[in-house]
Short mmCIF file of C-alpha atoms and ligand atoms in Angstrom, two decimals:
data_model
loop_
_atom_site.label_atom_id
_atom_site.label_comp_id
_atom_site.label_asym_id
_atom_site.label_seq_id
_atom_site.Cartn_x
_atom_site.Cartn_y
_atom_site.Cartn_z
CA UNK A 1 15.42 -15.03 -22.93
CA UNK A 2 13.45 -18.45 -22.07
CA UNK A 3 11.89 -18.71 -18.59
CA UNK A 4 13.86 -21.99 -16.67
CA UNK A 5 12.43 -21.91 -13.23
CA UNK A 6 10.33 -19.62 -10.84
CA UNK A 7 10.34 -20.86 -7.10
CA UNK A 8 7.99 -19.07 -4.61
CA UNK A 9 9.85 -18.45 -1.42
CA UNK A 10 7.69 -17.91 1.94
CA UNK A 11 9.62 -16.66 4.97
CA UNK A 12 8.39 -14.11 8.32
CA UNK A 13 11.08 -12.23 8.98
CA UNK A 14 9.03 -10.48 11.41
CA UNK A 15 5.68 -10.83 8.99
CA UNK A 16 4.81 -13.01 6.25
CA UNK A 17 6.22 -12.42 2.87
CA UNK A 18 5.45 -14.28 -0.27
CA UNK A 19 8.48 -13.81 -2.46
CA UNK A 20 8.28 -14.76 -7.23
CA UNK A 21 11.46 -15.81 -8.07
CA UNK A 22 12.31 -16.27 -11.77
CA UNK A 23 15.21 -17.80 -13.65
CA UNK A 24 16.31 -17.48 -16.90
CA UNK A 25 18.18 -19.34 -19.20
CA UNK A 26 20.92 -16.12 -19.76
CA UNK A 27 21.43 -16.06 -16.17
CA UNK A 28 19.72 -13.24 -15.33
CA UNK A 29 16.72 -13.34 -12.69
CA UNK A 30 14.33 -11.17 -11.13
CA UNK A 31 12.32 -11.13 -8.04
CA UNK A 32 8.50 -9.84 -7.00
CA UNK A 33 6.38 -9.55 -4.05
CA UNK A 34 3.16 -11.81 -3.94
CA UNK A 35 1.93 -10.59 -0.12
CA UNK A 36 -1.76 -10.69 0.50
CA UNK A 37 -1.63 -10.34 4.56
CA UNK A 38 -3.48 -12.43 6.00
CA UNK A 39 -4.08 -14.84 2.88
CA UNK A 40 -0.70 -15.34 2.17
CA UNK A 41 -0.79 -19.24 1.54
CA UNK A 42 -3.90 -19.07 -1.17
CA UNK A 43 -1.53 -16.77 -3.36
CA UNK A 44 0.83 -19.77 -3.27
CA UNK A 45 -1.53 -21.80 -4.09
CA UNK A 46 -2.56 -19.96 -7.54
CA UNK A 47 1.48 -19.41 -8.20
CA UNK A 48 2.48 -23.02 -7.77
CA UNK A 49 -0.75 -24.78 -9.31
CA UNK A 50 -1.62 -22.50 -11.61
CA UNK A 51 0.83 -19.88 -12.85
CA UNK A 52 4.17 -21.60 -12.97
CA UNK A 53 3.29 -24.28 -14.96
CA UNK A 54 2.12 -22.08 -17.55
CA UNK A 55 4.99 -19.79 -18.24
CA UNK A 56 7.57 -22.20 -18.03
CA UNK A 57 9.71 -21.63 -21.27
CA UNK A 58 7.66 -18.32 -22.33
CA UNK A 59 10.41 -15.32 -23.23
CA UNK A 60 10.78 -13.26 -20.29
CA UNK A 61 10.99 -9.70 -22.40
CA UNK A 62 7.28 -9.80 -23.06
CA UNK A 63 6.41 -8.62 -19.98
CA UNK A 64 2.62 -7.07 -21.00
CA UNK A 65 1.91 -10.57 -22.79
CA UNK A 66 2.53 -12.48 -19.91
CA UNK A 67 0.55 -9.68 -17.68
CA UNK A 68 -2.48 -10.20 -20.69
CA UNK A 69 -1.78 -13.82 -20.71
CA UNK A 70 -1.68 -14.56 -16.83
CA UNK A 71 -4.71 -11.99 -16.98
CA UNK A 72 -7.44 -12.74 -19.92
CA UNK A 73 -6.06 -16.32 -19.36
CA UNK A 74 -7.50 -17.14 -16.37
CA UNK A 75 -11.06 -16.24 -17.46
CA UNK A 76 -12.30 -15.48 -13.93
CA UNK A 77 -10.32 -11.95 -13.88
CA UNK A 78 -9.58 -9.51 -11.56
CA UNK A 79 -9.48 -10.59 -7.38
CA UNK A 80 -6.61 -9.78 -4.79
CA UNK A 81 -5.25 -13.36 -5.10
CA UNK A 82 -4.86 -13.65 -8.73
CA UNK A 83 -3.87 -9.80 -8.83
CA UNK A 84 -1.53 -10.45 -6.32
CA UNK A 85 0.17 -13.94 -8.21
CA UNK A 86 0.19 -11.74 -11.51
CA UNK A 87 1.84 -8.33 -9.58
CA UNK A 88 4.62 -11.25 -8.47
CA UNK A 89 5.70 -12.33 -12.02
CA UNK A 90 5.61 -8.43 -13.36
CA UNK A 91 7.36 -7.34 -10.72
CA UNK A 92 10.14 -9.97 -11.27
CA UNK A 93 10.01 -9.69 -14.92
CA UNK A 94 10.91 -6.07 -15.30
CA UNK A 95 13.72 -6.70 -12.59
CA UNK A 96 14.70 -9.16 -15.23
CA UNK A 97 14.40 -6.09 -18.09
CA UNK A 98 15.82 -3.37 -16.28
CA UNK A 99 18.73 -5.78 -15.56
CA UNK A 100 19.35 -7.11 -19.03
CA UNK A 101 19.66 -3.28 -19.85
CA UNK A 102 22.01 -2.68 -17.42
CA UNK A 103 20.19 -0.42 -15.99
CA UNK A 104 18.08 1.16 -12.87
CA UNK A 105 14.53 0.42 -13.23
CA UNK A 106 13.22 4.14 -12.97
CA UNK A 107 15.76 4.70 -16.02
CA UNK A 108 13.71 2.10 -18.09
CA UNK A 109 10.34 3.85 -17.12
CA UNK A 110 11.25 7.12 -18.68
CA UNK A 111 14.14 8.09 -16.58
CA UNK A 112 13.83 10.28 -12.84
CA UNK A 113 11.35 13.38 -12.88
CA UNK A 114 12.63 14.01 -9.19
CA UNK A 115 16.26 12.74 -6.85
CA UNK A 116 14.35 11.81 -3.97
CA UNK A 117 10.77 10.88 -3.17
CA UNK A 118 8.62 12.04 -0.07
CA UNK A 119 7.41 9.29 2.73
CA UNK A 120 5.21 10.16 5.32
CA UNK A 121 5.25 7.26 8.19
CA UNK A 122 2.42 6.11 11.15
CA UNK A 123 2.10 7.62 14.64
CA UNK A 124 -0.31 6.15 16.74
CA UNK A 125 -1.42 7.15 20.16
CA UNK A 126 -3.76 5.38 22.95
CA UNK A 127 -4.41 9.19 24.08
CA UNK A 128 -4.10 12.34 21.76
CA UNK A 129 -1.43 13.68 24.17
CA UNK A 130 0.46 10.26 23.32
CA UNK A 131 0.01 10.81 19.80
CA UNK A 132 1.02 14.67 19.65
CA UNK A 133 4.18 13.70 21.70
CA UNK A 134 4.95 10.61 18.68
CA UNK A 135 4.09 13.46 16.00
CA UNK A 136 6.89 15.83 17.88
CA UNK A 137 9.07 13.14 17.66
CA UNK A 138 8.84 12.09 14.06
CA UNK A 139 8.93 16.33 13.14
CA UNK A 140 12.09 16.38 15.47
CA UNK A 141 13.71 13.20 13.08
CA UNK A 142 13.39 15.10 9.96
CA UNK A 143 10.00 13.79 8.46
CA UNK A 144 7.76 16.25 6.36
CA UNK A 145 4.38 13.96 6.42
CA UNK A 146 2.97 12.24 9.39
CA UNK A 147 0.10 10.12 9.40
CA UNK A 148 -1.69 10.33 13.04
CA UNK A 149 -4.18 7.65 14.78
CA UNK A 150 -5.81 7.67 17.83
CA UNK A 151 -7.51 5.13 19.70
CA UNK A 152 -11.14 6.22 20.97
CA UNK A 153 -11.20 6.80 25.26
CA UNK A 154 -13.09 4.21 27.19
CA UNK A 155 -12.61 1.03 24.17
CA UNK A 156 -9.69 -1.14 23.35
CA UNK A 157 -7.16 -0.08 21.03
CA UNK A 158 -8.43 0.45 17.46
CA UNK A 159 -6.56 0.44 14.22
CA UNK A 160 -3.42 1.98 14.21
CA UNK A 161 -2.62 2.42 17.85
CA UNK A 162 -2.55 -1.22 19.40
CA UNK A 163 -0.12 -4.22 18.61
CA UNK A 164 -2.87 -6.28 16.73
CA UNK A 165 -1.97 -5.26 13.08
CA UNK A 166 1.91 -5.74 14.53
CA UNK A 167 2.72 -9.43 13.75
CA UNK A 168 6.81 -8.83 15.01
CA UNK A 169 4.63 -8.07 18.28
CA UNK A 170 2.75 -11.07 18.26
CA UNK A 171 -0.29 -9.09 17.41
CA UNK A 172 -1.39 -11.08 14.15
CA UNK A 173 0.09 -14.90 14.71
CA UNK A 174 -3.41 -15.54 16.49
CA UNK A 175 -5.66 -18.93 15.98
CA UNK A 176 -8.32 -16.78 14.89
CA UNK A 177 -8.71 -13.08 14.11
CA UNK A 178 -8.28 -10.51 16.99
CA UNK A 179 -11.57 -8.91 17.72
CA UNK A 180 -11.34 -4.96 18.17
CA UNK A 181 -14.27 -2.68 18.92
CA UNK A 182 -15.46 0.45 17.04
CA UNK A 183 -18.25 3.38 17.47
CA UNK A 184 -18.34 5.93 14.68
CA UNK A 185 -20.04 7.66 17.66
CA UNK A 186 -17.47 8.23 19.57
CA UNK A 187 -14.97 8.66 16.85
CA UNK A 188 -16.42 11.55 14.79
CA UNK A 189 -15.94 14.12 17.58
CA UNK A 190 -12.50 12.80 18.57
CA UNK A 191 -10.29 13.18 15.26
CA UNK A 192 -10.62 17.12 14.88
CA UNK A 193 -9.85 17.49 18.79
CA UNK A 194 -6.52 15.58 17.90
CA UNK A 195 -5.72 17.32 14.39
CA UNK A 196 -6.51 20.70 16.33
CA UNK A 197 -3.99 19.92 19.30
CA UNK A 198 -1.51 18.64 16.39
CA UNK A 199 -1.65 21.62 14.45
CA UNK A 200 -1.05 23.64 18.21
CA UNK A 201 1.73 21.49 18.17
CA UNK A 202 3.69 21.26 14.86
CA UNK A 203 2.26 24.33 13.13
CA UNK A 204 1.49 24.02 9.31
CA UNK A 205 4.67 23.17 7.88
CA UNK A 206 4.16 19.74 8.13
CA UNK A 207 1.80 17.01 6.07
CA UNK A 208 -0.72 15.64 8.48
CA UNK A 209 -2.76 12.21 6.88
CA UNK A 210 -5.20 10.45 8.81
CA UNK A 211 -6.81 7.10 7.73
CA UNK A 212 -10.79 6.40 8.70
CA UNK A 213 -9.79 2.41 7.45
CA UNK A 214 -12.89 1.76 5.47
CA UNK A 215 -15.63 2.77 8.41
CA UNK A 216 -17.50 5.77 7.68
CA UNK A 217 -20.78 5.76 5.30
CA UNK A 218 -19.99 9.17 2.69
CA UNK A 219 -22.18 11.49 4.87
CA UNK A 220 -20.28 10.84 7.99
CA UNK A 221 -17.16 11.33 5.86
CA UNK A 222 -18.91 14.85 4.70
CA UNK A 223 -19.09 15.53 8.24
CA UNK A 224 -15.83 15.20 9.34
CA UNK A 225 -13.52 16.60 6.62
CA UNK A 226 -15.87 19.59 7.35
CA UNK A 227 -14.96 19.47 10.76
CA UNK A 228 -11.26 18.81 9.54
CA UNK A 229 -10.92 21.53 7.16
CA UNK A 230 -9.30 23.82 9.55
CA UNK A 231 -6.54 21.95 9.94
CA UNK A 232 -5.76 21.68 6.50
CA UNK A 233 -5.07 17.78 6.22
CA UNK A 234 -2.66 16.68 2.95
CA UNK A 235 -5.32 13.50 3.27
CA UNK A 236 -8.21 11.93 4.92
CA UNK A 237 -7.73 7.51 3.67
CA UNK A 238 -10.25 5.66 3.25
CA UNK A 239 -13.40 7.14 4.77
CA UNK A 240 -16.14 4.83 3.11
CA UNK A 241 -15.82 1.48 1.74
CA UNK A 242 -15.20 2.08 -2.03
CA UNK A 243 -17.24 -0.45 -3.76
CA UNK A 244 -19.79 1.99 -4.65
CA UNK A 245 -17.80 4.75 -5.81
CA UNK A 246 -19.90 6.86 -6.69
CA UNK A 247 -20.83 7.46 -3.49
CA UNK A 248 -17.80 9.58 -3.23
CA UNK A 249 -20.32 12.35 -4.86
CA UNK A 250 -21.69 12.79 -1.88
CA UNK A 251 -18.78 13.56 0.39
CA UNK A 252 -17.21 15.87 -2.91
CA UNK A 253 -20.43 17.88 -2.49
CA UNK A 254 -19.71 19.08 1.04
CA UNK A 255 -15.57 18.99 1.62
CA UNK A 256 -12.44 20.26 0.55
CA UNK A 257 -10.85 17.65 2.59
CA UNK A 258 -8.29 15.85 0.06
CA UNK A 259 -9.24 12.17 -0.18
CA UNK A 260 -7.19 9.14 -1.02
CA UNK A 261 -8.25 5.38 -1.91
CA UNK A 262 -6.80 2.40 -2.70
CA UNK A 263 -4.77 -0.01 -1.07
CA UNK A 264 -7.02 -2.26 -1.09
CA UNK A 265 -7.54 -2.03 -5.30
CA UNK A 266 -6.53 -4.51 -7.93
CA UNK A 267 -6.87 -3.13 -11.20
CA UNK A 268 -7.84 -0.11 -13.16
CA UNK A 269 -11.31 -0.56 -13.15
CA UNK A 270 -11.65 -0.89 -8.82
CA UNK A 271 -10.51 2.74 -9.09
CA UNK A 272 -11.29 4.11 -12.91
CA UNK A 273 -14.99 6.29 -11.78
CA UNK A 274 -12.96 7.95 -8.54
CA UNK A 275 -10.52 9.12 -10.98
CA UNK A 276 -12.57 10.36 -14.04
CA UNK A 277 -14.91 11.56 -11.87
CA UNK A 278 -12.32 13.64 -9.99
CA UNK A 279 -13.61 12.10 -6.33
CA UNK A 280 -10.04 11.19 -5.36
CA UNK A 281 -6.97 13.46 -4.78
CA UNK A 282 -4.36 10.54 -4.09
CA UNK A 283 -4.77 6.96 -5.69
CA UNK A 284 -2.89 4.25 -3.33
CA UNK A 285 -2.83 1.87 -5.29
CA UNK A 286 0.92 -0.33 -4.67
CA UNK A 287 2.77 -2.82 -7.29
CA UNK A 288 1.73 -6.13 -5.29
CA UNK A 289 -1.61 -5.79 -5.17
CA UNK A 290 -2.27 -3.85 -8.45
CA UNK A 291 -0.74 -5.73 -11.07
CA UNK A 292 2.96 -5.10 -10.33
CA UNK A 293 5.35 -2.07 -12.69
CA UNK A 294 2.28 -2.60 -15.73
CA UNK A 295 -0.37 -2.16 -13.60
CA UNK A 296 0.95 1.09 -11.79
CA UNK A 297 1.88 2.69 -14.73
CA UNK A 298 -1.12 2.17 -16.32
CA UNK A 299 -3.15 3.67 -13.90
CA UNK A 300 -1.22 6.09 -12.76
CA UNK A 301 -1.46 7.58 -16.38
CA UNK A 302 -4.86 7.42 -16.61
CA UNK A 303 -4.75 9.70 -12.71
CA UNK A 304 -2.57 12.19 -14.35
CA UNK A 305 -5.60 13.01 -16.33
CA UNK A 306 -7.72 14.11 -13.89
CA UNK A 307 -5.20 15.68 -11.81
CA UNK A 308 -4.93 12.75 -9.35
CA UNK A 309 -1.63 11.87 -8.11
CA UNK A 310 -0.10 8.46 -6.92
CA UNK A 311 0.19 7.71 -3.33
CA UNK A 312 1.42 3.74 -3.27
CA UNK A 313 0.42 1.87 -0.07
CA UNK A 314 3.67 1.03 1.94
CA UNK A 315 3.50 -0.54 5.53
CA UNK A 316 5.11 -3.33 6.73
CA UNK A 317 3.36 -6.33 5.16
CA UNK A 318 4.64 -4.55 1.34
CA UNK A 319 7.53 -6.29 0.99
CA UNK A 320 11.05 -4.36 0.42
CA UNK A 321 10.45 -6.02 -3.11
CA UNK A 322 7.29 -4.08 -3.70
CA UNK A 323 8.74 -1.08 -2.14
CA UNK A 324 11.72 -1.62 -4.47
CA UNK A 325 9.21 -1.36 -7.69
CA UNK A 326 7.10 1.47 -6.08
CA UNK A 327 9.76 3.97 -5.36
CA UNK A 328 11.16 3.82 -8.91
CA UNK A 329 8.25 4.23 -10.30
CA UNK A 330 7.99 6.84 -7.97
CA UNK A 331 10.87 8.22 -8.93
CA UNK A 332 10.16 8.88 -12.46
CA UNK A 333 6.21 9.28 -12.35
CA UNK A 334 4.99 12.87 -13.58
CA UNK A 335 1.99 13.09 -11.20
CA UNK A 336 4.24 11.62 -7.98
CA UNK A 337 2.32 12.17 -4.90
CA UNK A 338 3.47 10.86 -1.54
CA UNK A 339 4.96 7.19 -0.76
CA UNK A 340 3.79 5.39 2.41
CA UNK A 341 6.72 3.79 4.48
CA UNK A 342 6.25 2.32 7.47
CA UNK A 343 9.97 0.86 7.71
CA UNK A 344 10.86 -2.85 8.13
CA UNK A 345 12.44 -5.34 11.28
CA UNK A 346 15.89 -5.74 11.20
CA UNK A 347 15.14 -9.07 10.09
CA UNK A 348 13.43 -8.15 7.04
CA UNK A 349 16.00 -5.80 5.59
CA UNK A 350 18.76 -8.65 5.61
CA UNK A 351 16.50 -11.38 4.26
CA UNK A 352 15.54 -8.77 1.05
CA UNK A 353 19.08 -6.72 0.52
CA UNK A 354 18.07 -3.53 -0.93
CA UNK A 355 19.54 -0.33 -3.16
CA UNK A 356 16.68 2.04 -1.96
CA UNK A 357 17.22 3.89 1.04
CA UNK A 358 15.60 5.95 3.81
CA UNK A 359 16.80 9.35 4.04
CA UNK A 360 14.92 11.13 6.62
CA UNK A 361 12.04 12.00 5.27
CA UNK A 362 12.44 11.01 1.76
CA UNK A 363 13.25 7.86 0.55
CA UNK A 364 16.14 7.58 -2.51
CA UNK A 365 16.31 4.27 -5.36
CA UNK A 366 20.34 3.74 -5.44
CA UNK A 367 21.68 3.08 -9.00
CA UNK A 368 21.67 -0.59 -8.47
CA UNK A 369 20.48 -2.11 -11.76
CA UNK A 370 16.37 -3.68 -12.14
CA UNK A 371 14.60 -2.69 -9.00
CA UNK A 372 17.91 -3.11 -6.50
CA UNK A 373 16.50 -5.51 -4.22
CA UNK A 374 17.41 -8.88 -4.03
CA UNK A 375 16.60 -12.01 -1.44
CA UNK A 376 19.16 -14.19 1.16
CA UNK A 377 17.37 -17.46 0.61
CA UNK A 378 19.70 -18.77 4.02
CA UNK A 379 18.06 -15.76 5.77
CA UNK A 380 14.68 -16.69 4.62
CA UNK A 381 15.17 -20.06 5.37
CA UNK A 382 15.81 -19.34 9.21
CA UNK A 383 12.26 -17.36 9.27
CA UNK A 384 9.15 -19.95 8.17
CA UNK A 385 5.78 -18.80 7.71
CA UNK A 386 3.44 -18.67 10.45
CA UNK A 387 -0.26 -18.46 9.88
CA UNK A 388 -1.38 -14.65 11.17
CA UNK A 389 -4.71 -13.34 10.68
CA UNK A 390 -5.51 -9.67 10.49
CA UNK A 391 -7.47 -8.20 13.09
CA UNK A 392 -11.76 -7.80 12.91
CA UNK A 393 -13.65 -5.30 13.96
CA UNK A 394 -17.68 -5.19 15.31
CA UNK A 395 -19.48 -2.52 16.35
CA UNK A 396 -20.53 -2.22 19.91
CA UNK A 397 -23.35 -4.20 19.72
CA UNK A 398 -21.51 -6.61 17.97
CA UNK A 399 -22.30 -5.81 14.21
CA UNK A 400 -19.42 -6.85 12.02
CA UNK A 401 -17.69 -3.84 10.56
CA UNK A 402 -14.92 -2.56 8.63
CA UNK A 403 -11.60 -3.41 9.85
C1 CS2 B 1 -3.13 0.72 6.32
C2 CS2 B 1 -2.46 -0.62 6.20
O1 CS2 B 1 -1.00 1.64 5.88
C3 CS2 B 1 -2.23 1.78 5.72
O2 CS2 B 1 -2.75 2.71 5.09
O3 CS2 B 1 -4.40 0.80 5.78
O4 CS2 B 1 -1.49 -0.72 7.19
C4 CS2 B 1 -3.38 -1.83 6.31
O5 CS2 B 1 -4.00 -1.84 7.57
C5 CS2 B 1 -2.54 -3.10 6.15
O6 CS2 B 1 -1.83 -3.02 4.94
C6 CS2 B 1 -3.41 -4.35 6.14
O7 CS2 B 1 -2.60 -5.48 5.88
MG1 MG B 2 -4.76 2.63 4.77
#
């Protein structure tokens, strides 16, 4: 099965979506999601200059030599854009597979280990009464994990509680970056007052996550899932930048506070000493920006090793596509942890059609065959990009920081 054609289609339906679509010459083609928000436009780039060219006439079936070829091939490996370019084309390609098998994708992986797989979504609160009362709510509509945010009294809204990471509310299609304001300061005493009024709340038989977004240093982490250990958290996200990673030792040594990494990985080896090391409890790792189906499954093997479990990033800039891929992987993955949906605009679920389906708190795969989502080119069409920058963040004296 020869490789005709593979067009990259950019639309924002609400956000900006980079969409790998390849045709075959049986007929038969597949879609992926390229997304890197925020830097959308150089993933284009590397597709239409460099990738495309390339696999023009290559068989579609060998999906790991293309992944080896797009990957060894380019010499300078690894990086979010080529990551990103190479997640597109696997992502498409075992659509292609699963549908010249006639089958569901999860059925191709190894078949389903489970029916239905557990979401948790975001509640975000300018106050902690705000966000116990958006906590209630999501409890009261059936959801089993809840991630909760709260911005920090007396600054602006940080992230996860103000419209800047919200591009269908204008909050990203900026001419530059917004500019939001942090003080670890005034944070570290804040997030156990919420998680202790949330746990008044909803009692225990609910998931609560929280996500520091990169900002801590490991002893400030050590601090807090101390102070957090009360409340019994399923996770605390990304506490401390994770180049270093073995600076997760240090927050290991002093907490029991489950701690999951990630979303912002590539490949394997962003994420391979936090998993043989055992200093992760949830890898979030997502098929866009990890090397698409090949990539997940890879690592997500190597997790079940060391008694990590999969936990695939899911807001609203991972396409449907992506979401497609991840929740059938989902579905049949042995050390299935939690999947991150943060639902989609109206506009975005009828420019990507899709099999999968919310179910309260769970989300299901349909039997549609490949990865059950497809794309309304007229749709996209009636939605064209618009540059959007994520938001920044500085310290209070102005000192860049971790967004
Ligand atoms: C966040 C993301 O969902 C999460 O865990 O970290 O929403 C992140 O801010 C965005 O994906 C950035 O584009
Ligand atoms: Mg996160």
């Amino acid at each position: 099965m020869k490789i005709t054609a593979i067009k990259v289609i950019v639309a924002s339906p609400g956000r900006n979506f980079v969409t790998v679509k390849i045709m075959t010459d049986q007929g038969l083609y597949g879609i992926g999601d390229a997304t890197v928000n925020g830097r959308e436009m150089a993933v284009v780039a590397y597709l239409q200059e460099h990738v495309i060219p390339i696999l023009i006439g290559k068989d579609a079936a060998r999906i790991e030599d293309i992944w080896q070829y797009l990957y060894k091939g380019a010499y300078w490996r690894r990086g979010p854009i080529t990551m990103a370019a190479i997640s597109g084309v696997d992502i498409a390609l075992w659509d292609i597979k699963a549908k010249a098998a006639n089958m569901p994708l999860y059925q191709i992986l190894g078949g389903a280990s489970r029916d239905k797989v557990m979401i948790y979504q975001h509640v975000g609160g300018l106050t902690i009464e705000q966000t116990v009362e958006g906590v209630i709510a999501k409890r009261e509509a059936g959801h089993v994990a809840i991630r909760a945010q709260v911005s920090i009294p007396g600054l602006p809204p940080i992230y996860g509680t103000g419209p800047s990471t919200d591009q269908a509310a204008g909050g990203m299609v900026q001419a530059l970056p917004v500019e939001e304001v942090w003080s670890t300061h005034k944070y570290l005493p804040l997030v156990p007052k919420l998680f202790q009024k949330l746990r008044d709340a909803v009692g225990w038989d609910v998931h609560l996550l929280h996500d520091t977004h990169h900002r801590l240093t490991p002893i400030e982490t050590a601090r807090l899932g101390k102070d957090l250990e009360p409340y019994r958290l399923f996770w605390l996200e990304d506490p401390v930048p994770a180049e270093l990673q073995e600076s997760f030792r240090l927050i290991r040594q002093h907490t029991t506070t489950p701690i999951a990494v990630g979303e912002v990985f590539n490949t394997i080896w962003d994420c391979q000493q936090l998993i043989s090391e055992q200093l992760i409890d949830y890898i979030r790792v997502t098929s866009v920006h990890a090397g698409g189906v090949t990539g997940l499954r890879r690592i997500f093997d190597f997790a079940a090793i060391y008694h990590v479990r999969s936990a695939c990033h899911g807001p609203m800039d991972v396409s449907p596509v992506a979401m497609g891929a991840n929740v059938h992987v989902d579905r049949w993955l042995p050390n299935f942890g939690i999947q991150e949906y943060s639902g989609y605009t109206e506009a975005t679920h009828e420019m990507f059609p899709h099999s999968w389906q919310q179910e309260g708190g769970f989300l299901v795969t349909g039997e549609a065959i490949g990865h059950g989502v497809d794309i309304d080119e007229k749709v996209a069409a009636r939605h064209p990009y618009k540059a959007a920058y994520l938001p920044v963040a500085r310290a209070e004296d102005g000192t860049m920081w971790s967004w």
